[in-house]
Amino acid sequence: MKQDDRAPFDQALRRAREAAFGPDEYAEQESFMRAGEIRTLADQAGIAAGVSVLDLCCGVAGPGRLTTRERGCGYLGIDQSASAIDIARDRARDLACRFVVAQVPPLPPGTFDVVLLLETMLAFRDKATLLRGISEALTAGGRFAFTLEEGQPLTGPERDRMPDADTVWLTPAAEMRTLLERAGLGVRWQADWSRAHRRVAEALIDAFAADATAITARIGRRALDELLASHRLWSEWLATGRVRKIAFVTEKR
């Protein structure tokens, strides 16, 4: 299976994700965020009709499509996975969504009222460069809304336990605030979603295990085992406070 072939994973995990989130909270998200949290973040960031939104690392853009459908905003989603963008385009249909396949950073030309980065801040080791680019992409008074996996960097043994550890770069809250300040982004709202995301992680573990036969048939046993291992680690770390999940909305000065 090609590394960029997102379709088998999307198809294999859909039923389990629907079961874990429930119909009112599932929006084709590929993360621990519930639909209600996506709406809360959109509220806090002031996303509404006429607002331009740039969604970084959008994947298949479930949250982006939900937000565009309900808010009537302008929307540009960016992801390095061509197959994920293909899925996003197909499902956007008549929504006012545009999509681009690109590596981030750099960010695309132009300015936006809101930049989103949902559940993927941890994938960026060099967060300072990313935040400078985001600040430059925002209009004056523009908002950057994101979620942060907050904590000290993983130890060697922890990295050995985590599948795809090269995409897991935790950041302490104090360090993140310093980086935001240096980029000209002031925090105007934040919330701790650790308990809620731990519950989601546990629900996903149960749902993936219950649907293991069908999932394995599409993506293979190794991929499922790695998925379960990573979710169990997130559940453990969120339970013990090793990691906190914090939502932020910042404003460009």
Coordinates of C-alpha atoms in Angstrom, one line a residue:
M1 CA 0.0 0.0 0.0
K2 CA 1.4 3.4 -0.9
Q3 CA 2.2 5.7 2.0
D4 CA 0.0 8.4 0.6
D5 CA -3.0 6.1 -0.1
R6 CA -5.5 7.6 2.4
A7 CA -8.6 6.0 0.9
P8 CA -8.2 2.5 2.4
F9 CA -7.7 4.0 5.9
D10 CA -10.6 6.3 5.4
Q11 CA -12.9 3.5 4.4
A12 CA -11.6 1.0 6.9
L13 CA -11.9 3.2 10.0
R14 CA -15.1 5.1 9.1
R15 CA -17.6 2.6 10.8
A16 CA -15.5 2.5 14.0
R17 CA -15.1 6.3 14.1
E18 CA -18.9 6.7 13.7
A19 CA -19.5 4.3 16.5
A20 CA -16.9 5.9 18.8
F21 CA -18.1 9.5 18.3
G22 CA -21.8 9.0 17.7
P23 CA -23.9 10.6 15.0
D24 CA -24.1 14.1 16.7
E25 CA -20.3 14.3 17.2
Y26 CA -18.9 12.7 14.1
A27 CA -17.9 15.0 11.2
E28 CA -15.5 12.8 9.3
Q29 CA -12.7 14.0 11.6
E30 CA -9.4 12.0 11.8
S31 CA -8.6 13.1 15.3
F32 CA -9.9 13.2 18.9
M33 CA -11.9 16.5 18.4
R34 CA -15.7 16.2 18.6
A35 CA -18.0 18.2 16.3
G36 CA -19.0 20.3 19.3
E37 CA -15.4 21.3 19.9
I38 CA -14.9 22.1 16.3
R39 CA -17.9 24.5 16.6
T40 CA -16.6 26.0 19.8
L41 CA -13.2 26.7 18.2
A42 CA -15.0 28.3 15.2
D43 CA -17.1 30.4 17.6
Q44 CA -14.0 31.6 19.5
A45 CA -12.1 32.4 16.3
G46 CA -15.0 34.4 14.9
I47 CA -15.6 32.2 11.8
A48 CA -18.7 33.5 10.0
A49 CA -19.9 34.4 6.5
G50 CA -17.4 36.6 4.7
V51 CA -14.4 35.4 6.8
S52 CA -11.5 33.8 5.0
V53 CA -10.1 30.6 6.5
L54 CA -6.9 28.7 5.8
D55 CA -6.9 25.2 7.2
L56 CA -3.4 23.7 7.5
C57 CA -2.9 19.9 7.4
C58 CA -6.6 19.6 6.7
G59 CA -6.5 15.9 5.7
V60 CA -9.8 14.8 4.3
A61 CA -11.2 18.1 5.7
G62 CA -14.1 16.8 7.8
P63 CA -13.9 19.7 10.2
G64 CA -13.3 22.2 7.4
R65 CA -16.3 21.1 5.5
L66 CA -18.5 21.1 8.6
T67 CA -17.3 24.7 9.3
T68 CA -17.8 25.9 5.8
R69 CA -21.3 24.3 5.5
E70 CA -22.5 25.8 8.8
R71 CA -20.7 29.2 8.7
G72 CA -20.6 30.2 5.0
C73 CA -17.0 31.2 5.3
G74 CA -14.4 31.2 2.5
Y75 CA -12.1 28.1 2.9
L76 CA -8.8 26.9 1.6
G77 CA -7.5 23.6 2.9
I78 CA -3.9 22.5 2.5
D79 CA -2.4 19.0 3.0
Q80 CA 0.7 17.3 1.7
S81 CA -1.3 14.1 1.0
A82 CA -2.7 14.1 -2.5
S83 CA -5.0 11.2 -1.8
A84 CA -6.5 13.0 1.3
I85 CA -7.1 16.1 -0.8
D86 CA -8.8 14.0 -3.5
I87 CA -11.2 12.7 -0.9
A88 CA -11.8 16.2 0.5
R89 CA -12.5 17.6 -3.0
D90 CA -14.9 14.8 -3.8
R91 CA -16.9 15.3 -0.5
A92 CA -17.0 19.1 -0.6
R93 CA -19.2 19.1 -3.7
D94 CA -21.1 22.4 -3.8
L95 CA -19.4 23.9 -0.8
A96 CA -17.2 27.0 -1.2
C97 CA -14.1 25.1 -0.5
R98 CA -10.7 25.1 -2.3
F99 CA -7.9 22.6 -1.7
V100 CA -4.2 22.6 -2.5
V101 CA -1.7 19.8 -2.2
A102 CA 1.4 21.4 -0.5
Q103 CA 4.0 21.0 2.2
V104 CA 3.7 23.3 5.2
P105 CA 5.7 25.5 5.7
P106 CA 5.8 27.6 3.6
L107 CA 2.3 28.9 3.7
P108 CA 0.5 29.9 0.5
P109 CA 0.6 33.5 -0.7
G110 CA -2.1 35.9 0.4
T111 CA -3.7 36.8 3.8
F112 CA -6.5 35.2 5.8
D113 CA -8.8 36.2 8.6
V114 CA -8.4 32.9 10.4
V115 CA -5.8 30.1 10.2
L116 CA -6.6 26.7 11.6
L117 CA -4.3 23.9 12.7
L118 CA -6.3 21.1 14.3
E119 CA -4.6 18.2 16.0
T120 CA -1.3 18.4 14.1
M121 CA 0.8 21.0 15.9
L122 CA 2.8 18.1 17.4
A123 CA 3.9 17.0 13.9
F124 CA 6.1 20.2 13.6
R125 CA 9.5 20.0 15.2
D126 CA 10.4 23.6 14.2
K127 CA 7.4 25.4 15.6
A128 CA 9.0 28.9 15.5
T129 CA 9.3 28.9 11.7
L130 CA 5.7 27.6 11.4
L131 CA 4.3 30.3 13.7
R132 CA 6.2 33.1 11.9
G133 CA 4.6 32.0 8.7
I134 CA 1.2 31.8 10.2
S135 CA 1.5 35.3 11.6
E136 CA 2.6 36.7 8.2
A137 CA -0.4 34.9 6.6
L138 CA -2.9 36.6 9.0
T139 CA -4.6 40.0 8.4
A140 CA -4.2 42.6 11.2
G141 CA -6.4 41.3 14.0
G142 CA -6.6 37.8 12.4
R143 CA -6.9 34.7 14.5
F144 CA -4.9 31.6 14.7
A145 CA -6.9 28.7 16.3
F146 CA -5.2 25.4 17.1
T147 CA -4.9 22.5 19.4
L148 CA -1.7 21.6 21.3
E149 CA -0.4 18.4 22.7
E150 CA 1.2 20.0 25.7
G151 CA 4.1 18.4 27.6
Q152 CA 7.8 17.8 27.9
P153 CA 9.5 16.2 24.9
L154 CA 9.3 12.5 24.7
T155 CA 12.1 10.5 26.3
G156 CA 14.0 7.8 24.3
P157 CA 12.0 4.9 25.8
E158 CA 8.7 6.8 25.1
R159 CA 9.7 7.4 21.5
D160 CA 10.4 3.7 21.2
R161 CA 6.9 2.9 22.3
M162 CA 5.2 5.4 20.0
P163 CA 4.6 4.4 16.3
D164 CA 5.6 7.2 13.9
A165 CA 7.4 9.0 16.8
D166 CA 9.2 11.2 14.2
T167 CA 5.8 13.1 14.0
V168 CA 5.3 13.5 17.8
W169 CA 7.0 16.7 19.1
L170 CA 5.4 17.8 22.4
T171 CA 5.8 21.3 23.6
P172 CA 5.4 22.7 27.1
A173 CA 2.8 25.4 27.5
A174 CA 5.2 28.1 28.7
E175 CA 7.4 27.4 25.6
M176 CA 4.4 27.6 23.3
R177 CA 3.3 31.0 24.8
T178 CA 6.8 32.3 24.3
L179 CA 6.9 31.2 20.7
L180 CA 3.4 32.8 20.1
E181 CA 4.5 36.1 21.6
R182 CA 7.6 36.2 19.5
A183 CA 5.4 35.6 16.4
G184 CA 3.2 38.5 17.4
L185 CA 0.3 36.3 18.4
G186 CA -1.5 37.0 21.7
V187 CA -3.6 34.3 23.4
R188 CA -7.2 35.5 23.7
W189 CA -8.9 32.1 24.7
Q190 CA -7.9 28.6 25.7
A191 CA -9.5 25.5 27.1
D192 CA -8.2 22.2 28.5
W193 CA -9.8 19.3 26.6
S194 CA -7.6 16.5 28.1
R195 CA -10.4 14.6 29.8
A196 CA -12.7 14.8 26.8
H197 CA -10.0 13.6 24.4
R198 CA -9.0 10.8 26.7
R199 CA -12.6 9.6 26.6
V200 CA -12.6 9.8 22.8
A201 CA -9.3 7.9 22.6
E202 CA -10.7 5.1 24.8
A203 CA -13.9 5.0 22.7
L204 CA -11.9 4.7 19.5
I205 CA -9.7 1.9 21.0
D206 CA -12.9 -0.1 21.8
A207 CA -14.4 0.6 18.4
F208 CA -11.3 -0.3 16.4
A209 CA -10.9 -3.5 18.4
A210 CA -14.6 -4.4 17.9
D211 CA -14.3 -3.9 14.1
A212 CA -10.8 -5.4 13.9
T213 CA -11.6 -8.1 11.3
A214 CA -13.0 -5.6 8.8
I215 CA -10.3 -3.1 9.4
T216 CA -7.5 -5.7 9.0
A217 CA -9.0 -6.8 5.7
R218 CA -8.5 -3.3 4.3
I219 CA -5.3 -2.0 5.9
G220 CA -3.6 -5.1 7.3
R221 CA -3.0 -6.3 10.9
R222 CA 0.3 -4.3 11.4
A223 CA -1.4 -1.0 10.6
L224 CA -4.2 -1.7 13.0
D225 CA -1.8 -2.8 15.8
E226 CA 0.1 0.4 15.4
L227 CA -3.1 2.4 15.4
L228 CA -4.2 0.7 18.6
A229 CA -0.8 1.1 20.2
S230 CA -0.7 4.9 19.6
H231 CA -4.2 5.4 20.8
R232 CA -3.5 3.4 24.0
L233 CA -0.4 5.6 24.6
W234 CA -2.4 8.8 24.2
S235 CA -5.1 7.5 26.5
E236 CA -2.5 6.6 29.1
W237 CA -0.6 9.9 28.8
L238 CA -3.8 12.0 29.0
A239 CA -5.0 10.0 32.0
T240 CA -1.7 10.5 33.9
G241 CA -1.2 14.2 32.9
R242 CA 2.0 13.3 30.9
V243 CA 0.3 15.1 28.1
R244 CA -2.5 17.7 28.1
K245 CA -4.6 18.7 25.2
I246 CA -5.2 22.4 25.1
A247 CA -7.2 24.4 22.5
F248 CA -6.0 28.0 21.8
V249 CA -7.3 31.0 19.9
T250 CA -4.7 33.7 19.4
E251 CA -4.9 37.1 17.7
K252 CA -2.4 38.9 15.6
R253 CA -1.4 42.2 17.1

